[in-house]
Coordinates of C-alpha atoms and ligand atoms in Angstrom, one line a residue:
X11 CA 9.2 12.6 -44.7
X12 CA 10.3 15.7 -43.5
X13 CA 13.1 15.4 -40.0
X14 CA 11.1 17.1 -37.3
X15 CA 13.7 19.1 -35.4
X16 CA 12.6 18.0 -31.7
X17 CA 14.5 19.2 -28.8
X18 CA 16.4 17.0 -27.5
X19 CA 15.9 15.7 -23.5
X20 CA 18.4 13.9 -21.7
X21 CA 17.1 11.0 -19.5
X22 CA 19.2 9.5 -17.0
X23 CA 18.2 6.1 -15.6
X24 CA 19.5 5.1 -11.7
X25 CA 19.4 1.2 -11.3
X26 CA 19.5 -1.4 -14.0
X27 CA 17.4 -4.1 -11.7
X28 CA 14.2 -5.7 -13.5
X29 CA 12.6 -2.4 -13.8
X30 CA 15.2 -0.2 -14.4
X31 CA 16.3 -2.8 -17.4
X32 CA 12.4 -2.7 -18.3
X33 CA 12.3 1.0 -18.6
X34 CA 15.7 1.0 -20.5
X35 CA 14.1 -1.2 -23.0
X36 CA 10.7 0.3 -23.6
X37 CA 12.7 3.8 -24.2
X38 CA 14.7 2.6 -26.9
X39 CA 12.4 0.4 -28.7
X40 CA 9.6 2.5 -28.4
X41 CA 11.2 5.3 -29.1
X42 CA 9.8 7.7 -32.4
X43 CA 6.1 6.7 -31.2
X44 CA 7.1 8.1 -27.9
X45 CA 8.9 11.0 -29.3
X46 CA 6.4 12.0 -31.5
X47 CA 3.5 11.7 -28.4
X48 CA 5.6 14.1 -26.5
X49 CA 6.9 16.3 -29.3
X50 CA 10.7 16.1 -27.8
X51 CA 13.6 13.3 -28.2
X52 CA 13.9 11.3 -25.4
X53 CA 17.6 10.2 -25.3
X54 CA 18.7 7.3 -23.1
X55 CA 22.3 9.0 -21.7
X56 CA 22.6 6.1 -19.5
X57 CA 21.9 3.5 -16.6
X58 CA 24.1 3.7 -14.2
X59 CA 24.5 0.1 -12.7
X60 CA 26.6 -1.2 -9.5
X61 CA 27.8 -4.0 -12.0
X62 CA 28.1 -3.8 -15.4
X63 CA 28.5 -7.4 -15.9
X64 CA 25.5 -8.8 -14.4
X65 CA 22.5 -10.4 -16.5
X66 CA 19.9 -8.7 -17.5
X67 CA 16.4 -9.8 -18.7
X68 CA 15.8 -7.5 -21.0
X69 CA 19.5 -6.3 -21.9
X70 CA 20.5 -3.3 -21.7
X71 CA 23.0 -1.9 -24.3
X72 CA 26.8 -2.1 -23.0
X73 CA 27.7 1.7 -23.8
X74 CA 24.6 3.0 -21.8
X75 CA 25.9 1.2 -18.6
X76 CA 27.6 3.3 -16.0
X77 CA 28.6 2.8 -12.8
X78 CA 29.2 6.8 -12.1
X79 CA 25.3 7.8 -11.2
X80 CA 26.4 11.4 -9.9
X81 CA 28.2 12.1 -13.2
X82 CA 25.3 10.7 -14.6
X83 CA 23.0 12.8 -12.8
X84 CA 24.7 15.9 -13.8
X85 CA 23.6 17.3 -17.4
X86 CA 20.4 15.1 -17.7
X87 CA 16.8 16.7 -17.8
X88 CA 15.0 13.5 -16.5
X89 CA 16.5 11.9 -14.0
X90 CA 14.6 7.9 -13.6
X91 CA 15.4 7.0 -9.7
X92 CA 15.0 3.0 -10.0
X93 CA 17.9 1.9 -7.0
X94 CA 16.0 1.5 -4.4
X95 CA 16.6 2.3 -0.3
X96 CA 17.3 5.4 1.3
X97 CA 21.3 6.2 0.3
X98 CA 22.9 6.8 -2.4
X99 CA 19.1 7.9 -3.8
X100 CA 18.2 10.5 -1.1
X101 CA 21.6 12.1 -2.5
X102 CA 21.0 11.2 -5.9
X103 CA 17.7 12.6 -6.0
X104 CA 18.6 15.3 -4.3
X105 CA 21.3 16.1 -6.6
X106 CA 19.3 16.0 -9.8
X107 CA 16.5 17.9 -8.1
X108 CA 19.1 21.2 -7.6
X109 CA 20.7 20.6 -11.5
X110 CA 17.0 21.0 -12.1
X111 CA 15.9 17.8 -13.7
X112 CA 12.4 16.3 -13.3
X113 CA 13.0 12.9 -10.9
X114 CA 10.8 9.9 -11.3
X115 CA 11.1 7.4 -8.7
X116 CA 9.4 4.7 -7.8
X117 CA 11.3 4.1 -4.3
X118 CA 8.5 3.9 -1.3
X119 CA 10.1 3.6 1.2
X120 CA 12.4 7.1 0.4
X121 CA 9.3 9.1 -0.2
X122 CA 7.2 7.6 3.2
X123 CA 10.2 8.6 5.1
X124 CA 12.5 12.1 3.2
X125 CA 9.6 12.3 1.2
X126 CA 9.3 16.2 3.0
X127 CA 12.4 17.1 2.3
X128 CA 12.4 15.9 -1.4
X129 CA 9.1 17.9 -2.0
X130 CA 10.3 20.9 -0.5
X131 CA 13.7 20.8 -2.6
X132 CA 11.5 20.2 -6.1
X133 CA 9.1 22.9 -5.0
X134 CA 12.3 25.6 -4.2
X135 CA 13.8 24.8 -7.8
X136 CA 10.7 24.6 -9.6
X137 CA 11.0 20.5 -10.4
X138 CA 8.9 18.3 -10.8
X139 CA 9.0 14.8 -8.6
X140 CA 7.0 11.8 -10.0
X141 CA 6.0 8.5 -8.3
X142 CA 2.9 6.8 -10.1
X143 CA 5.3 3.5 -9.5
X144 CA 5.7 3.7 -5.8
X145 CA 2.5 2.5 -5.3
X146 CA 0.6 -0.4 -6.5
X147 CA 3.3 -0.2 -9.7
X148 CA 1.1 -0.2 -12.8
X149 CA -2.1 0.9 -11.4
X150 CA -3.0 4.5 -11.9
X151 CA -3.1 6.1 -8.7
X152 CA -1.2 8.9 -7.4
X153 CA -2.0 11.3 -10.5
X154 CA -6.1 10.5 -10.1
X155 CA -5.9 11.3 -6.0
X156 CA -3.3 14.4 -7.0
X157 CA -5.0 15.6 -10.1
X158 CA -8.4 14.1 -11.1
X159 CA -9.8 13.8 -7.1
X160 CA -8.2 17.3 -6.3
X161 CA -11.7 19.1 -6.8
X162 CA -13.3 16.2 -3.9
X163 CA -13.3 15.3 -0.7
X164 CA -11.7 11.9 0.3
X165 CA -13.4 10.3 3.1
X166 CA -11.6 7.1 3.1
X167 CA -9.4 5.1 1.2
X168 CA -8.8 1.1 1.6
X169 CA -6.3 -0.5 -0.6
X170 CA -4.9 -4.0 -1.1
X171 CA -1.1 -2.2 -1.8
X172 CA 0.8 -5.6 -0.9
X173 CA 0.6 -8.4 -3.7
X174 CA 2.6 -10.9 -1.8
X175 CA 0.4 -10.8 1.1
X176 CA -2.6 -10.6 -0.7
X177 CA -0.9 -13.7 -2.7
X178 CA -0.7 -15.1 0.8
X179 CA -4.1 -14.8 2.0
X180 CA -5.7 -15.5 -1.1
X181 CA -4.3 -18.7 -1.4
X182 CA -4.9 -19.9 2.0
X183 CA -8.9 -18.9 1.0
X184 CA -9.0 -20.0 -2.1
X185 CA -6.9 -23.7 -2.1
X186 CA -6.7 -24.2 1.5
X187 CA -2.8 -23.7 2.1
X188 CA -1.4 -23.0 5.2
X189 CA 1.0 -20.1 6.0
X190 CA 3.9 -21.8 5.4
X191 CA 2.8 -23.0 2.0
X192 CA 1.8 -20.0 0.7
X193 CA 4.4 -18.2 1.6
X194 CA 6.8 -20.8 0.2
X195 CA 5.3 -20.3 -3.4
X196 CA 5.5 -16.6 -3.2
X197 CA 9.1 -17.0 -2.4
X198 CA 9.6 -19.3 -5.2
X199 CA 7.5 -16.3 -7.5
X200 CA 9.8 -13.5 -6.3
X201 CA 6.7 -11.6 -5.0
X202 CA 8.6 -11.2 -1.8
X203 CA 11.1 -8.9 -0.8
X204 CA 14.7 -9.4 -0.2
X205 CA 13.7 -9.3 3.2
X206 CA 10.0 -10.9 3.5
X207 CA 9.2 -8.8 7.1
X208 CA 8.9 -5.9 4.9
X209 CA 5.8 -7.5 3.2
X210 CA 4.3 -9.9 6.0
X211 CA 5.0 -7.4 9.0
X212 CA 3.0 -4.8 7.2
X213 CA 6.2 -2.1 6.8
X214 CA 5.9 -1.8 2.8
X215 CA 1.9 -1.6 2.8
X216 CA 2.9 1.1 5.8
X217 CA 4.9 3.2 3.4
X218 CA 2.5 2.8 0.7
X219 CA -0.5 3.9 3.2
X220 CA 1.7 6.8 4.4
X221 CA 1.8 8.4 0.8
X222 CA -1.5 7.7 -0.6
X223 CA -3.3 9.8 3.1
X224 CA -0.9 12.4 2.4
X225 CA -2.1 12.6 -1.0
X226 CA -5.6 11.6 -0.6
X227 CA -5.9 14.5 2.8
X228 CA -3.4 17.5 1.5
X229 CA -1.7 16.5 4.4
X230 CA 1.9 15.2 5.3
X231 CA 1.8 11.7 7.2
X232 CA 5.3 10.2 8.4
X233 CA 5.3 6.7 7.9
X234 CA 5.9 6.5 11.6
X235 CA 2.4 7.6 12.4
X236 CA 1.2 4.8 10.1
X237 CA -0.4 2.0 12.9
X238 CA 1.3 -1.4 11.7
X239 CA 0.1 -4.8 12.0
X240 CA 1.4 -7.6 9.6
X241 CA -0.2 -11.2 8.5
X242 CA 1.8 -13.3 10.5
X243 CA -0.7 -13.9 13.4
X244 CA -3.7 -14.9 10.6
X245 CA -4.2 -18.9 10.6
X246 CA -6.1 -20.9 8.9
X247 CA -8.5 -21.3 11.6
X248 CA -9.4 -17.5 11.4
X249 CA -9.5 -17.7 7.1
X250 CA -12.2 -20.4 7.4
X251 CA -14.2 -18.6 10.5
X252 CA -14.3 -15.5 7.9
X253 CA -15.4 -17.6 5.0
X254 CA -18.0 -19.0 7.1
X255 CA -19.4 -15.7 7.9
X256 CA -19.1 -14.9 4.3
X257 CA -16.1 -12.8 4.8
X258 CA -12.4 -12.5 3.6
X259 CA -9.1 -11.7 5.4
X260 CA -6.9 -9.1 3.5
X261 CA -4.2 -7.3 4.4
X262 CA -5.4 -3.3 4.2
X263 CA -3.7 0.0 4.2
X264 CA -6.7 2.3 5.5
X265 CA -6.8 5.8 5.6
X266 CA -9.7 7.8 6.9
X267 CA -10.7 11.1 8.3
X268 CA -12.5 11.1 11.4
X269 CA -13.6 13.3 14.1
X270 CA -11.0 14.5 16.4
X271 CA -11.8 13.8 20.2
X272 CA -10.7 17.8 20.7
X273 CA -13.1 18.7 17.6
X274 CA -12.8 19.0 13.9
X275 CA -11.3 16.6 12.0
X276 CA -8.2 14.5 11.6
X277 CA -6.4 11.1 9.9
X278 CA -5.7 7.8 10.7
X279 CA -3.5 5.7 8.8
X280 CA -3.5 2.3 9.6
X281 CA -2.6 -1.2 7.8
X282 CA -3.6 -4.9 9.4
X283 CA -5.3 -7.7 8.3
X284 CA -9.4 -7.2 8.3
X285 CA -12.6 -9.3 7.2
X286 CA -14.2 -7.9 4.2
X287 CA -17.5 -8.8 3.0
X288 CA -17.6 -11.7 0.0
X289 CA -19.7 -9.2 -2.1
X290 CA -16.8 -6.2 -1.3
X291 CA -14.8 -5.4 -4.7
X292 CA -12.0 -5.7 -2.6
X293 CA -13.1 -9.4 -1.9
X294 CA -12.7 -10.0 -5.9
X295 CA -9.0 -8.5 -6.0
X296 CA -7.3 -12.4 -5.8
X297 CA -3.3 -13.4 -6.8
X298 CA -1.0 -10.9 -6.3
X299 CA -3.2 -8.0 -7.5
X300 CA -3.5 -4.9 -6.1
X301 CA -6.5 -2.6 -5.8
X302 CA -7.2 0.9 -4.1
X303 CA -11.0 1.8 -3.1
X304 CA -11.6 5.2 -2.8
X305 CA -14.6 6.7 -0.8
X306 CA -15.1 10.3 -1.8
X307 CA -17.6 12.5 -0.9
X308 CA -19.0 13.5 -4.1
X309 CA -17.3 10.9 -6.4
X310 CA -18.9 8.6 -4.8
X311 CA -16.5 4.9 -4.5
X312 CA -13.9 4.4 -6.8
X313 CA -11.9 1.4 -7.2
X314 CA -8.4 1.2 -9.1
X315 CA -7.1 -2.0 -9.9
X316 CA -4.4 -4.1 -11.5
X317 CA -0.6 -5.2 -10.7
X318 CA 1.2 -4.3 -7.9
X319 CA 4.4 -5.6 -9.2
X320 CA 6.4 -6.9 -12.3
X321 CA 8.9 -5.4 -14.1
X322 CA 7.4 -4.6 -17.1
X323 CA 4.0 -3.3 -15.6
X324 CA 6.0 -1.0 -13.3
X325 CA 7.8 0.2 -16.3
X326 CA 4.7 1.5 -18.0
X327 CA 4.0 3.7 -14.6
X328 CA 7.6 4.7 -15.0
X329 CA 6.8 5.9 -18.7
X330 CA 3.9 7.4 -18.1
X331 CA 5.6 9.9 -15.7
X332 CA 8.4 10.5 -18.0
X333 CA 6.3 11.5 -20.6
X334 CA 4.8 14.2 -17.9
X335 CA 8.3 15.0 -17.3
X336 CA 9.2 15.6 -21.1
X337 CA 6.1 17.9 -21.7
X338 CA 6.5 20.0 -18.5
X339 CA 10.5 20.3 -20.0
X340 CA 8.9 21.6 -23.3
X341 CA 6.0 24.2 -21.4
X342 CA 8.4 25.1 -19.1
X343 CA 6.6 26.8 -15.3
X344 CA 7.2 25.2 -12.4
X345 CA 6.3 21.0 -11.9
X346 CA 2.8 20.2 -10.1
X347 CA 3.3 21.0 -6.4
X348 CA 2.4 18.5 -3.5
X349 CA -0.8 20.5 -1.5
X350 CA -0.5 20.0 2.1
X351 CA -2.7 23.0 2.3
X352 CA -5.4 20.4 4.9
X353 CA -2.5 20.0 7.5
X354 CA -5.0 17.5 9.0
X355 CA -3.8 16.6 12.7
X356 CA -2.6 12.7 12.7
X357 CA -4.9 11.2 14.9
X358 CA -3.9 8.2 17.1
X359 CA -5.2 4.9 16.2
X360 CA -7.7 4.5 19.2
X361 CA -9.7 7.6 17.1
X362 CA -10.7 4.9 14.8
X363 CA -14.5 3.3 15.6
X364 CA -15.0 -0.3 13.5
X365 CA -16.0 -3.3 13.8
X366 CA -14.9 -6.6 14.9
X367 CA -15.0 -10.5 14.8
X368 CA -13.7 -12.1 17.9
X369 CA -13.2 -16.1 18.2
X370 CA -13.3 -17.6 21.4
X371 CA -12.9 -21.3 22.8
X372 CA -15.0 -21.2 26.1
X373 CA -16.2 -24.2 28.8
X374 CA -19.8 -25.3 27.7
X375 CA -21.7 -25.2 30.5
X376 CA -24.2 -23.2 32.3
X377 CA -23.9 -19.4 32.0
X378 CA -21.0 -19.1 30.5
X379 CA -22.8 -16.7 27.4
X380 CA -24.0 -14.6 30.2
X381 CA -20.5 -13.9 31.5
X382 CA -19.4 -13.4 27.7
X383 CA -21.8 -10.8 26.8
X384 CA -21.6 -9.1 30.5
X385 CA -17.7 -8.3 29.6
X386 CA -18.7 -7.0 26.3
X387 CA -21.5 -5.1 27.9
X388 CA -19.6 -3.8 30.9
X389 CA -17.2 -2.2 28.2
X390 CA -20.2 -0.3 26.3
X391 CA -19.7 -2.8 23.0
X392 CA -22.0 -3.8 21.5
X393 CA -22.5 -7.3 19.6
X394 CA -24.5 -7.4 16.5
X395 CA -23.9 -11.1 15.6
X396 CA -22.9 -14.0 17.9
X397 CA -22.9 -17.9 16.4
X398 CA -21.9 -21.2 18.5
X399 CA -20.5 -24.2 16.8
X400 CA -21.3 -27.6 18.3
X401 CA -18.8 -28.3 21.1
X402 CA -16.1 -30.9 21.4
X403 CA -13.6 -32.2 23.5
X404 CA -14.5 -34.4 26.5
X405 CA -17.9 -35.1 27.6
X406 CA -17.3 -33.8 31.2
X407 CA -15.5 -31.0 29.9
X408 CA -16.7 -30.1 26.5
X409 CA -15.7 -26.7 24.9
X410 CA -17.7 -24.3 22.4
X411 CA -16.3 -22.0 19.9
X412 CA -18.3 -18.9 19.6
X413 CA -18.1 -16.5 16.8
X414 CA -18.6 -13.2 17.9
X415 CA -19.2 -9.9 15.9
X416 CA -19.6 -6.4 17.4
X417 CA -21.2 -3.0 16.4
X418 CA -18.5 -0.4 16.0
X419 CA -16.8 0.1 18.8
X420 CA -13.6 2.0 19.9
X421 CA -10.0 0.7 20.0
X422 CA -10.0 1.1 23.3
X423 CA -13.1 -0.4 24.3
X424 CA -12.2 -3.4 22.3
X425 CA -9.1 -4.0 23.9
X426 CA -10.4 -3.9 27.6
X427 CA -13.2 -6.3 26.5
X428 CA -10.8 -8.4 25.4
X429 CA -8.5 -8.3 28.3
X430 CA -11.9 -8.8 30.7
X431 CA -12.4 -12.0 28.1
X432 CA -9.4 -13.4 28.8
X433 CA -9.5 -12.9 32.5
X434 CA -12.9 -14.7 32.6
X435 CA -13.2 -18.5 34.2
X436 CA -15.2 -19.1 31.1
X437 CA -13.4 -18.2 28.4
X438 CA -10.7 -20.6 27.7
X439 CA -8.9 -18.7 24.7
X440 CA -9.3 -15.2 23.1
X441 CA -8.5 -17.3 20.0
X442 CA -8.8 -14.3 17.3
X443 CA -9.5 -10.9 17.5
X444 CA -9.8 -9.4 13.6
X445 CA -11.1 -6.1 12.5
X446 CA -14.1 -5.8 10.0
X447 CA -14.2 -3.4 7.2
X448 CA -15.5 -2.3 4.0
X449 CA -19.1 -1.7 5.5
Ligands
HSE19 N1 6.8 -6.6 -2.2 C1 5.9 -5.7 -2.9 C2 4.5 -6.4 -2.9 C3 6.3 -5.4 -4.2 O1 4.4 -7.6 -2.5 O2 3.5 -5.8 -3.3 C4 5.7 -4.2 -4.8 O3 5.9 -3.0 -4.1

């Protein structure tokens, strides 16, 4: 066979954790298939490590190891961000970005909060900056809403973009755990992070929600304009009232355009747990799976699903870019820029309408539905469904649960009714409040 003199492209890998090592491994034994996909060599210069000694599953070759990222950096044409945090790979980045290297990352959190600056440095020198593995790892998702979608309007998107969680809540549906048992197996999996608030307070799914709206609406969203609530108030009690009413909790990243209050249009970003209907795709999407549904205009829905996590699944989205990387090297032009052309407004969270399921324990006796419905009334919402279960407690002082599910009805709205509700002699406890969606 004849040699087939490829140019050569140097590839520079930033962390040697499970995906980095992952990554490492699929270059090198995967090599001459990848090479000849691409038409280039893709050589391995390095992985530069913060200890060289540590254990890796799957090794990486001593003599790649480095702990000297910036010299690393310097010389290579793809540069594979896998560290993690803000600092050193904001600088790192940053660095490979003016050498002009192509930088894959797959680091969330940097994007949702320099991602502006990062952009605007890989625009000015003509990179490229990849990150199909920031969000929901494997599944394909920033290249369709970047490239395939770009000709469409995006009305909404609702993803599952946290696997622990999802893990969490599924569980707790599916076998009956409580809280505290679910989330003591997902430790035991590793689907948490080092530091579990990230997952169960909602901040990753934030980050992730932050950069698929300012992909989905050509618009930039700061992560701090991303409204936040995590799992940690969802009980049991609330998991089977939703599977009664043939719905499921999940943990969602939602991003929609709506009207503005001052006209036109704008976005809301927004993650917290929410009642989906059984018969929802998103309903299906069990474990620590990850799924995106798209709404778009002419499209019609989309759904994108797979793992949100795992070493080697993250790897392939790691590939997948550095093979873009490689055969942008080889045509040469500027990199794919990021369109904020929209520049949407960011709406605050009270633009959102929805629906939503609120439990209550109330005194069963005489009127007490009529004071109820008048504080729902008084506030202009509106119920659509409304179920009592048998009451219990003491005969001269029994109390009912009711079940109660509205049209959609403002933010706003919603939360006066609810303060009204709990300043009523009848109610004795607001027990739930959850938001529907997926209608
Ligand atoms: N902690 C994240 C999750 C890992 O649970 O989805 C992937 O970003």
């Amino acid at each position: 066979m004849p040699m087939i003199d490829y140019r050569n492209l140097k590839i520079a890998i930033l962390g040697g954790g499970n995906v980095g090592a992952n990554v490492a491994n699929l270059l090198l034994t995967h090599r001459d298939e990848l090479e000849a996909r691409v038409g280039a060599g893709l050589e391995v210069v390095g992985v530069a490590v913060r200890d060289p000694a540590a254990e890796r599953t799957p090794a990486i070759p001593a003599e790649l190891l480095t702990t000297d990222a910036h010299a690393l950096v310097t010389g290579a044409d793809i540069v594979v961000e896998l560290i993690g945090g803000i600092e050193p790979a904001r600088t790192l980045v940053l660095e490979a970005l003016r050498a002009g290297a192509d930088v894959i990352t797959a680091n969330k959190a940097l994007l949702a909060t320099h991602g502006e600056e990062l952009f605007e440095e890989a625009a000015q020198v003509g990179a490229q900056l990849h990150y199909e593995a920031a969000v929901a790892a494997a599944i394909p998702i920033i290249r369709p809403l970047r490239e395939s979608l770009a000709g469409d309007r995006i009305r909404r998107i609702l993803g599952i973009v946290n696997g622990s969680t999802n893990f969490i809540l599924d569980k707790m549906d599916t076998e009956g755990w409580t809280t505290e048992e679910a989330m003591r197996v997902a430790s035991e999996l590793g689907y948490l992070e080092a530091d579990p608030t990230l997952d169960v307070e909602g901040y990753d799914a934030a980050q992730k929600a932050a950069i698929l709206a300012g992909l989905a609406f050509h618009t930039r969203v700061p992560v701090d304009a991303v409204h936040r609530e995590g799992i940690t108030k969802v009980t049991s009690d609330d998991i089977a009232a939703a599977k009664a009413a043939g719905y499921v909790v999940k943990l969602l990243a939602i991003a929609e355009r709506v009207r503005s209050p001052l006209g036109g249009e704008g976005i809301v970003t927004r993650v917290h747990p929410a009642l989906v209907p059984r018969e929802h795709p998103l309903a299906a999407v069990h474990g620590g799976h990850n799924a995106v549904f798209v709404e778009a205009e002419f499209a019609g829905s989309l759904m994108f699903y797979g793992a949100g996590a795992g070493g080697v699944q993250t790897a392939s989205a790691v590939l997948g870019d550095i093979v873009s990387a490689a055969r942008r090297h080889l045509a040469g032009g500027p990199g794919v820029a990021e369109s904020t052309s929209a520049d949407l407004p960011i709406l605050p969270f009270d633009a959102v309408s929805t629906r939503y399921q609120i439990v209550l324990e109330v005194a069963d006796v005489p009127g007490v539905l009529a004071q109820v419905a008048s504080a729902f009334a008084e506030h202009g919402v509106s119920i659509e469904q409304f179920q009592q279960s048998a009451a219990r407690g003491e005969d001269a002082d029994p109390t009912a649960t009711l079940v109660v599910v509205t049209h959609e009805a403002r933010e706003s709205a919603l939360a006066a009714t609810v303060e009204a509700l709990n300043g009523s002699p009848a109610v004795r406890r607001v027990a739930s409040v959850i938001r529907v969606e997926g209608l």
